[in-house]
mmCIF file of C-alpha atoms and ligand atoms in Angstrom:
data_model
loop_
_atom_site.group_PDB
_atom_site.id
_atom_site.type_symbol
_atom_site.label_atom_id
_atom_site.label_comp_id
_atom_site.label_asym_id
_atom_site.label_seq_id
_atom_site.Cartn_x
_atom_site.Cartn_y
_atom_site.Cartn_z
ATOM 1 C CA MET F 1 104.124 107.301 85.515
ATOM 2 C CA SER F 2 102.333 109.912 87.869
ATOM 3 C CA ALA F 3 99.332 108.611 89.740
ATOM 4 C CA LEU F 4 95.849 109.456 88.706
ATOM 5 C CA LEU F 5 94.542 109.465 92.238
ATOM 6 C CA ASN F 6 96.856 110.234 95.310
ATOM 7 C CA LEU F 7 95.597 110.333 98.673
ATOM 8 C CA GLN F 8 97.996 111.933 101.014
ATOM 9 C CA SER F 9 97.689 111.696 104.787
ATOM 10 C CA LEU F 10 93.978 112.102 104.623
ATOM 11 C CA SER F 11 91.872 112.559 107.698
ATOM 12 C CA VAL F 12 88.225 112.830 108.014
ATOM 13 C CA SER F 13 85.794 113.716 110.882
ATOM 14 C CA ILE F 14 82.153 113.843 111.430
ATOM 15 C CA GLY F 15 81.410 116.273 114.185
ATOM 16 C CA ASP F 16 84.126 115.580 117.021
ATOM 17 C CA THR F 17 84.610 111.906 115.902
ATOM 18 C CA SER F 18 87.574 111.232 113.868
ATOM 19 C CA LEU F 19 86.867 108.459 111.363
ATOM 20 C CA LEU F 20 89.651 108.451 108.980
ATOM 21 C CA GLU F 21 93.280 109.159 109.903
ATOM 22 C CA ASP F 22 96.350 109.654 107.961
ATOM 23 C CA VAL F 23 95.222 107.525 104.946
ATOM 24 C CA SER F 24 97.534 107.447 101.833
ATOM 25 C CA PHE F 25 97.604 105.445 98.620
ATOM 26 C CA THR F 26 97.992 105.998 94.858
ATOM 27 C CA LEU F 27 96.124 104.593 91.885
ATOM 28 C CA GLU F 28 97.388 104.767 88.281
ATOM 29 C CA ARG F 29 95.540 104.630 85.140
ATOM 30 C CA GLY F 30 94.837 101.100 83.934
ATOM 31 C CA GLN F 31 95.121 99.916 87.315
ATOM 32 C CA ILE F 32 92.617 98.253 89.824
ATOM 33 C CA LEU F 33 93.071 99.148 93.567
ATOM 34 C CA GLY F 34 91.051 97.129 96.111
ATOM 35 C CA LEU F 35 90.229 99.151 99.178
ATOM 36 C CA VAL F 36 89.339 96.108 101.842
ATOM 37 C CA GLY F 37 88.306 95.903 105.504
ATOM 38 C CA GLU F 38 85.288 94.967 107.579
ATOM 39 C CA SER F 39 82.194 97.050 107.956
ATOM 40 C CA GLY F 40 83.214 100.167 110.009
ATOM 41 C CA SER F 41 86.775 100.357 108.758
ATOM 42 C CA GLY F 42 86.108 103.489 106.783
ATOM 43 C CA LYS F 43 86.016 102.119 103.302
ATOM 44 C CA SER F 44 82.682 103.754 102.192
ATOM 45 C CA LEU F 45 83.747 107.135 104.023
ATOM 46 C CA THR F 46 86.941 107.164 101.701
ATOM 47 C CA ALA F 47 84.594 106.547 98.730
ATOM 48 C CA LEU F 48 82.382 109.438 99.628
ATOM 49 C CA THR F 49 85.368 111.684 100.409
ATOM 50 C CA ILE F 50 86.868 111.049 97.084
ATOM 51 C CA THR F 51 83.473 111.532 95.138
ATOM 52 C CA GLY F 52 82.973 114.763 97.054
ATOM 53 C CA LEU F 53 79.738 113.594 98.776
ATOM 54 C CA LEU F 54 81.237 113.931 102.466
ATOM 55 C CA PRO F 55 79.397 117.245 103.191
ATOM 56 C CA LEU F 56 76.090 115.330 102.585
ATOM 57 C CA ILE F 57 76.770 113.303 105.737
ATOM 58 C CA GLY F 58 78.093 116.070 107.714
ATOM 59 C CA GLY F 59 81.695 115.177 107.378
ATOM 60 C CA ARG F 60 84.804 117.239 106.620
ATOM 61 C CA ILE F 61 88.329 116.719 105.591
ATOM 62 C CA THR F 62 90.545 117.582 108.643
ATOM 63 C CA ASP F 63 93.943 116.912 107.217
ATOM 64 C CA GLY F 64 95.782 115.898 104.149
ATOM 65 C CA ARG F 65 94.908 116.224 100.378
ATOM 66 C CA ILE F 66 93.323 114.280 97.572
ATOM 67 C CA LEU F 67 95.240 114.894 94.235
ATOM 68 C CA PHE F 68 93.423 113.781 91.211
ATOM 69 C CA ASP F 69 95.432 114.073 87.982
ATOM 70 C CA GLY F 70 97.681 116.474 90.003
ATOM 71 C CA VAL F 71 95.203 118.784 91.153
ATOM 72 C CA ASP F 72 94.064 118.912 94.870
ATOM 73 C CA ILE F 73 90.250 118.235 94.801
ATOM 74 C CA SER F 74 89.847 117.913 98.759
ATOM 75 C CA ARG F 75 88.687 121.575 99.104
ATOM 76 C CA LEU F 76 86.643 122.161 95.950
ATOM 77 C CA SER F 77 83.297 124.169 95.782
ATOM 78 C CA GLU F 78 80.075 122.158 95.614
ATOM 79 C CA THR F 79 79.744 123.290 91.958
ATOM 80 C CA ASP F 80 83.224 122.053 91.055
ATOM 81 C CA ARG F 81 82.676 118.793 93.178
ATOM 82 C CA ARG F 82 79.262 118.105 91.089
ATOM 83 C CA LYS F 83 81.183 118.691 87.788
ATOM 84 C CA LEU F 84 83.940 116.279 88.777
ATOM 85 C CA ARG F 85 81.511 113.629 90.007
ATOM 86 C CA GLY F 86 79.712 112.056 87.129
ATOM 87 C CA GLY F 87 82.252 113.567 84.755
ATOM 88 C CA ARG F 88 85.823 112.526 85.249
ATOM 89 C CA ILE F 89 85.095 110.517 88.389
ATOM 90 C CA GLY F 90 82.251 107.928 88.083
ATOM 91 C CA PHE F 91 80.608 106.473 91.262
ATOM 92 C CA VAL F 92 78.985 102.982 91.268
ATOM 93 C CA MET F 93 77.104 102.755 94.545
ATOM 94 C CA GLN F 94 76.381 99.456 96.556
ATOM 95 C CA ASN F 95 72.710 99.613 96.247
ATOM 96 C CA PRO F 96 71.482 100.459 92.493
ATOM 97 C CA MET F 97 68.126 101.815 93.745
ATOM 98 C CA THR F 98 70.059 104.526 95.591
ATOM 99 C CA ALA F 99 71.461 105.828 92.293
ATOM 100 C CA LEU F 100 68.288 105.294 90.227
ATOM 101 C CA ASP F 101 65.114 107.346 90.103
ATOM 102 C CA PRO F 102 62.217 105.007 90.463
ATOM 103 C CA VAL F 103 59.933 107.199 88.298
ATOM 104 C CA GLN F 104 62.264 108.002 85.423
ATOM 105 C CA ARG F 105 62.917 105.745 82.533
ATOM 106 C CA ILE F 106 66.399 104.017 82.459
ATOM 107 C CA GLY F 107 67.380 105.521 79.069
ATOM 108 C CA GLU F 108 66.704 109.155 80.338
ATOM 109 C CA GLN F 109 68.739 108.628 83.485
ATOM 110 C CA ILE F 110 71.774 107.548 81.434
ATOM 111 C CA ASP F 111 71.167 110.390 78.860
ATOM 112 C CA VAL F 112 71.242 113.113 81.264
ATOM 113 C CA VAL F 113 74.829 112.381 82.416
ATOM 114 C CA SER F 114 76.396 112.805 79.045
ATOM 115 C CA ARG F 115 74.239 115.814 78.257
ATOM 116 C CA LEU F 116 75.331 117.374 81.371
ATOM 117 C CA HIS F 117 79.071 116.492 81.466
ATOM 118 C CA LEU F 118 79.739 116.260 77.648
ATOM 119 C CA ASN F 119 77.261 118.699 76.364
ATOM 120 C CA LEU F 120 75.709 116.231 74.000
ATOM 121 C CA SER F 121 72.316 116.763 72.090
ATOM 122 C CA ARG F 122 69.343 114.588 73.178
ATOM 123 C CA LYS F 123 69.904 112.583 69.998
ATOM 124 C CA ASP F 124 73.739 112.080 70.460
ATOM 125 C CA ALA F 125 73.058 111.273 74.233
ATOM 126 C CA ARG F 126 70.838 108.416 73.395
ATOM 127 C CA ALA F 127 73.025 107.089 70.833
ATOM 128 C CA ARG F 128 75.911 107.098 73.426
ATOM 129 C CA THR F 129 73.480 105.395 76.155
ATOM 130 C CA LEU F 130 72.630 102.584 73.648
ATOM 131 C CA ASP F 131 76.224 102.134 72.681
ATOM 132 C CA LEU F 132 77.275 101.937 76.494
ATOM 133 C CA MET F 133 74.549 99.580 77.171
ATOM 134 C CA ALA F 134 75.633 97.233 74.418
ATOM 135 C CA GLN F 135 79.290 97.516 75.692
ATOM 136 C CA LEU F 136 77.999 96.211 79.056
ATOM 137 C CA ARG F 137 76.269 93.426 77.385
ATOM 138 C CA ILE F 138 72.616 94.503 78.267
ATOM 139 C CA PRO F 139 70.464 92.755 75.699
ATOM 140 C CA GLU F 140 67.504 94.542 73.909
ATOM 141 C CA ALA F 141 68.988 97.894 74.959
ATOM 142 C CA GLY F 142 66.087 99.851 73.422
ATOM 143 C CA ALA F 143 63.630 98.128 75.398
ATOM 144 C CA VAL F 144 65.697 98.492 78.612
ATOM 145 C CA ALA F 145 66.306 102.078 77.889
ATOM 146 C CA ASP F 146 62.352 102.627 77.795
ATOM 147 C CA ALA F 147 61.788 100.495 81.183
ATOM 148 C CA TYR F 148 61.694 101.848 84.724
ATOM 149 C CA PRO F 149 64.086 100.373 87.269
ATOM 150 C CA HIS F 150 61.581 98.350 89.053
ATOM 151 C CA GLN F 151 61.075 96.312 85.725
ATOM 152 C CA LEU F 152 64.871 95.116 85.724
ATOM 153 C CA SER F 153 66.710 92.450 87.886
ATOM 154 C CA GLY F 154 69.163 93.434 90.307
ATOM 155 C CA GLY F 155 72.197 92.463 88.126
ATOM 156 C CA MET F 156 70.677 94.519 85.215
ATOM 157 C CA LYS F 157 70.065 97.594 87.625
ATOM 158 C CA GLN F 158 73.808 97.328 88.536
ATOM 159 C CA ARG F 159 74.861 97.385 84.977
ATOM 160 C CA ILE F 160 72.750 100.448 84.392
ATOM 161 C CA VAL F 161 74.565 102.204 87.269
ATOM 162 C CA ILE F 162 77.835 101.287 85.708
ATOM 163 C CA ALA F 163 76.637 102.855 82.380
ATOM 164 C CA MET F 164 75.669 105.955 84.242
ATOM 165 C CA ALA F 165 79.057 106.111 85.686
ATOM 166 C CA LEU F 166 80.653 105.742 82.263
ATOM 167 C CA ALA F 167 78.490 108.080 80.525
ATOM 168 C CA GLY F 168 80.403 111.151 81.667
ATOM 169 C CA ASP F 169 83.571 109.546 80.055
ATOM 170 C CA PRO F 170 85.503 109.311 83.397
ATOM 171 C CA ASP F 171 89.057 108.643 84.040
ATOM 172 C CA LEU F 172 88.382 106.974 87.575
ATOM 173 C CA ILE F 173 85.636 104.775 88.735
ATOM 174 C CA VAL F 174 85.032 104.446 92.320
ATOM 175 C CA ALA F 175 82.868 101.224 92.955
ATOM 176 C CA ASP F 176 81.681 100.788 96.534
ATOM 177 C CA GLU F 177 80.597 97.107 97.018
ATOM 178 C CA PRO F 178 79.194 97.030 93.585
ATOM 179 C CA THR F 179 78.173 93.257 93.748
ATOM 180 C CA THR F 180 77.186 92.765 97.407
ATOM 181 C CA ALA F 181 73.434 92.500 96.831
ATOM 182 C CA LEU F 182 73.861 90.136 93.760
ATOM 183 C CA ASP F 183 74.098 86.383 93.288
ATOM 184 C CA VAL F 184 77.521 84.767 92.786
ATOM 185 C CA THR F 185 77.017 84.302 88.957
ATOM 186 C CA VAL F 186 75.870 87.845 88.501
ATOM 187 C CA GLN F 187 78.716 89.196 90.760
ATOM 188 C CA ALA F 188 81.326 87.484 88.618
ATOM 189 C CA GLN F 189 79.716 88.971 85.510
ATOM 190 C CA ILE F 190 79.751 92.565 86.989
ATOM 191 C CA ILE F 191 83.438 92.126 88.182
ATOM 192 C CA GLN F 192 84.448 90.928 84.739
ATOM 193 C CA ILE F 193 82.805 93.891 83.181
ATOM 194 C CA LEU F 194 84.577 96.355 85.324
ATOM 195 C CA THR F 195 87.826 94.767 84.990
ATOM 196 C CA THR F 196 87.502 94.691 81.038
ATOM 197 C CA LEU F 197 86.514 98.453 81.225
ATOM 198 C CA VAL F 198 89.743 99.073 83.134
ATOM 199 C CA ARG F 199 92.128 97.153 80.706
ATOM 200 C CA GLU F 200 90.526 98.216 77.560
ATOM 201 C CA ARG F 201 89.803 101.996 78.302
ATOM 202 C CA GLY F 202 92.741 102.475 80.546
ATOM 203 C CA LEU F 203 90.469 103.583 83.389
ATOM 204 C CA ALA F 204 91.427 103.558 87.026
ATOM 205 C CA LEU F 205 89.196 101.526 89.424
ATOM 206 C CA LEU F 206 88.907 101.809 93.035
ATOM 207 C CA LEU F 207 87.204 98.704 94.049
ATOM 208 C CA ILE F 208 85.688 98.793 97.536
ATOM 209 C CA THR F 209 84.992 95.520 98.861
ATOM 210 C CA HIS F 210 85.023 93.240 101.864
ATOM 211 C CA ASP F 211 85.553 90.307 99.701
ATOM 212 C CA MET F 212 89.198 89.197 99.585
ATOM 213 C CA GLY F 213 88.268 86.461 96.916
ATOM 214 C CA VAL F 214 87.186 89.367 94.700
ATOM 215 C CA VAL F 215 90.529 91.250 95.346
ATOM 216 C CA ALA F 216 92.527 88.256 94.545
ATOM 217 C CA GLN F 217 90.726 87.789 91.226
ATOM 218 C CA ALA F 218 90.503 91.315 89.913
ATOM 219 C CA CYS F 219 92.924 93.787 91.713
ATOM 220 C CA ASP F 220 96.560 94.915 90.931
ATOM 221 C CA ARG F 221 97.020 96.479 94.333
ATOM 222 C CA VAL F 222 95.352 96.294 97.732
ATOM 223 C CA ALA F 223 94.810 98.910 100.608
ATOM 224 C CA VAL F 224 93.668 97.452 103.869
ATOM 225 C CA LEU F 225 91.770 99.574 106.173
ATOM 226 C CA TYR F 226 91.317 98.908 109.929
ATOM 227 C CA ALA F 227 89.381 101.165 112.159
ATOM 228 C CA GLY F 228 89.936 104.237 109.945
ATOM 229 C CA ARG F 229 93.714 103.796 109.500
ATOM 230 C CA LEU F 230 95.613 102.160 106.818
ATOM 231 C CA ALA F 231 97.070 98.794 107.962
ATOM 232 C CA GLU F 232 98.894 97.635 104.879
ATOM 233 C CA GLU F 233 99.145 98.744 101.005
ATOM 234 C CA ARG F 234 100.960 96.469 98.536
ATOM 235 C CA ALA F 235 100.628 94.813 95.111
ATOM 236 C CA VAL F 236 98.298 92.030 95.085
ATOM 237 C CA ASP F 237 100.507 88.938 94.709
ATOM 238 C CA PRO F 238 103.030 89.602 97.579
ATOM 239 C CA LEU F 239 100.172 90.793 99.808
ATOM 240 C CA PHE F 240 98.311 87.380 99.421
ATOM 241 C CA ARG F 241 101.739 85.258 99.455
ATOM 242 C CA SER F 242 103.113 87.091 102.596
ATOM 243 C CA PRO F 243 100.768 89.534 104.293
ATOM 244 C CA ALA F 244 102.899 91.801 106.578
ATOM 245 C CA HIS F 245 99.962 92.873 108.852
ATOM 246 C CA PRO F 246 98.233 90.294 111.041
ATOM 247 C CA TYR F 247 94.758 91.875 110.110
ATOM 248 C CA THR F 248 95.574 91.215 106.419
ATOM 249 C CA LYS F 249 96.519 87.762 107.381
ATOM 250 C CA ALA F 250 93.290 87.091 109.157
ATOM 251 C CA LEU F 251 91.234 88.645 106.217
ATOM 252 C CA ILE F 252 92.850 86.234 103.814
ATOM 253 C CA GLY F 253 92.308 83.478 106.407
ATOM 254 C CA CYS F 254 88.312 84.130 106.026
ATOM 255 C CA ILE F 255 88.422 83.379 102.259
ATOM 256 C CA PRO F 256 86.285 80.140 101.748
ATOM 257 C CA ARG F 257 88.395 77.451 100.476
ATOM 258 C CA GLU F 258 87.270 74.235 98.692
ATOM 259 C CA ASP F 259 89.759 72.039 100.599
ATOM 260 C CA LEU F 260 88.301 73.112 104.132
ATOM 261 C CA ASP F 261 84.996 71.910 105.548
ATOM 262 C CA ALA F 262 82.475 74.587 106.552
ATOM 263 C CA GLY F 263 83.436 73.905 110.293
ATOM 264 C CA GLU F 264 87.129 74.797 109.517
ATOM 265 C CA LEU F 265 86.326 78.406 108.232
ATOM 266 C CA HIS F 266 88.360 80.900 109.978
ATOM 267 C CA GLY F 267 86.556 84.108 111.161
ATOM 268 C CA ILE F 268 88.299 87.116 113.049
ATOM 269 C CA ARG F 269 87.376 87.125 116.638
ATOM 270 C CA GLY F 270 85.624 90.115 118.043
ATOM 271 C CA SER F 271 84.623 93.238 115.855
ATOM 272 C CA VAL F 272 85.834 96.491 114.564
ATOM 273 C CA PRO F 273 85.876 99.092 117.535
ATOM 274 C CA ASN F 274 83.541 101.931 117.489
ATOM 275 C CA ALA F 275 85.050 105.079 116.168
ATOM 276 C CA ALA F 276 84.120 106.842 119.521
ATOM 277 C CA ASN F 277 85.866 104.388 121.517
ATOM 278 C CA PHE F 278 89.103 103.304 119.757
ATOM 279 C CA PRO F 279 91.556 101.333 121.969
ATOM 280 C CA PRO F 280 94.923 102.857 122.928
ATOM 281 C CA GLY F 281 97.961 101.914 120.961
ATOM 282 C CA CYS F 282 97.352 99.657 117.900
ATOM 283 C CA ARG F 283 93.544 99.713 117.274
ATOM 284 C CA PHE F 284 93.928 95.877 116.224
ATOM 285 C CA HIS F 285 95.622 94.751 119.332
ATOM 286 C CA PRO F 286 92.383 93.445 121.244
ATOM 287 C CA ARG F 287 91.946 91.007 118.275
ATOM 288 C CA CYS F 288 95.566 90.366 117.333
ATOM 289 C CA ASP F 289 97.227 86.934 118.219
ATOM 290 C CA ASN F 290 100.701 88.562 117.925
ATOM 291 C CA ALA F 291 99.966 91.573 120.256
ATOM 292 C CA MET F 292 102.987 92.624 122.313
ATOM 293 C CA ASP F 293 103.107 95.123 125.181
ATOM 294 C CA ILE F 294 104.200 98.030 122.984
ATOM 295 C CA CYS F 295 101.073 97.282 120.896
ATOM 296 C CA ARG F 296 98.702 98.191 123.745
ATOM 297 C CA THR F 297 100.185 101.695 124.275
ATOM 298 C CA THR F 298 101.813 102.822 121.057
ATOM 299 C CA LEU F 299 100.029 103.418 117.696
ATOM 300 C CA PRO F 300 102.107 101.841 114.866
ATOM 301 C CA LEU F 301 102.772 104.402 112.054
ATOM 302 C CA ILE F 302 102.649 103.451 108.545
ATOM 303 C CA ALA F 303 106.138 102.647 107.087
ATOM 304 C CA PRO F 304 107.521 101.527 103.825
ATOM 305 C CA LEU F 305 108.216 97.874 103.265
ATOM 306 C CA ALA F 306 111.558 96.829 101.850
ATOM 307 C CA GLN F 307 110.435 95.768 98.462
ATOM 308 C CA ASP F 308 107.106 97.638 97.838
ATOM 309 C CA GLY F 309 104.195 99.004 99.729
ATOM 310 C CA ALA F 310 103.780 100.015 103.395
ATOM 311 C CA VAL F 311 102.559 98.486 106.662
ATOM 312 C CA ALA F 312 101.517 99.961 110.073
ATOM 313 C CA CYS F 313 102.457 97.077 112.573
ATOM 314 C CA HIS F 314 105.134 96.994 115.445
ATOM 315 C CA LEU F 315 106.049 93.532 114.063
ATOM 316 C CA ALA F 316 107.427 95.104 111.119
ATOM 317 C CA GLU F 317 109.644 97.190 113.053
ATOM 318 C CA GLY F 318 111.854 94.366 114.153
ATOM 319 C CA GLY F 319 109.566 92.655 116.874
ATOM 320 C CA PRO F 320 109.068 88.948 117.234
ATOM 321 C CA THR F 321 107.291 87.333 114.054
HETATM 322 FE FE1 SF4 T 401 99.174 93.143 116.110
HETATM 323 FE FE2 SF4 T 401 100.783 94.608 117.317
HETATM 324 FE FE3 SF4 T 401 100.805 94.562 114.902
HETATM 325 FE FE4 SF4 T 401 98.756 95.794 116.005
HETATM 326 S S1 SF4 T 401 100.963 96.420 115.924
HETATM 327 S S2 SF4 T 401 98.675 94.389 114.313
HETATM 328 S S3 SF4 T 401 98.628 94.430 117.738
HETATM 329 S S4 SF4 T 401 101.503 93.009 116.256
#
């Protein structure tokens, strides 16, 4: 099966600062890819690049390609980018209030997407809006459609943003930390809604999260970003069973476990380096318990693993384990 989304050695800069380098991964229809890493790893920047919003923050693609359904979308005009975003590519932002207009009724905000991207009449657009709201298990859809954003709970607003992302009949949804601002129960509901949409409609979902628990629960594959570079990319089960990259292993070690007391929770020492000041060699070496001499001088390049996926670590090149 050919991939719906195929990032090929993508590099992105803002001004003179290189923020993403040589990032490659693929995503197929009916699949959920978790894009994970701490804040500052480049996850949101990847989302903005795929959805064509990079110019809004002054960024530019310096190398590589983004193939969407076989077509390179990395250098489209603003008009074509807008057509794609909201149409075949839906975007669910982290903060629903960024996506919603506070002074426009909810129903009108969803209607406008299908009127614009599917050329529906007002009446058909509203029927589609109410249908989508029902699919997203939004009770009293008619009343919610007449409401303003501030009248809804955080979880309900996020469902509305998902409805807006679906209204243009997308093939791909990019969801950037869609549950971060929500309580645990609502988080689980939103993740379940998204996974059901993928399974039932054959959509592809790029789920950006820092929560490895959500990844384990929902994703088929995982791409781990660290300091703007891909650390590891693999199917979810082998990645959790035997992570090949020390950073992946450390992220998995941060998942809260019921059999550990709060005092036993593992964090990762230090923090993600600033893009203006990446360390030489492997960018993870100042935080890595396995660092060797070569790690301090030589950048490890991403290389295929024997069974599936890829990793960028000198350990995988035959060093001590
Ligand atoms: Fe650690 Fe070296 Fe691998 Fe980097 S290349 S993750 S420092 S072992």
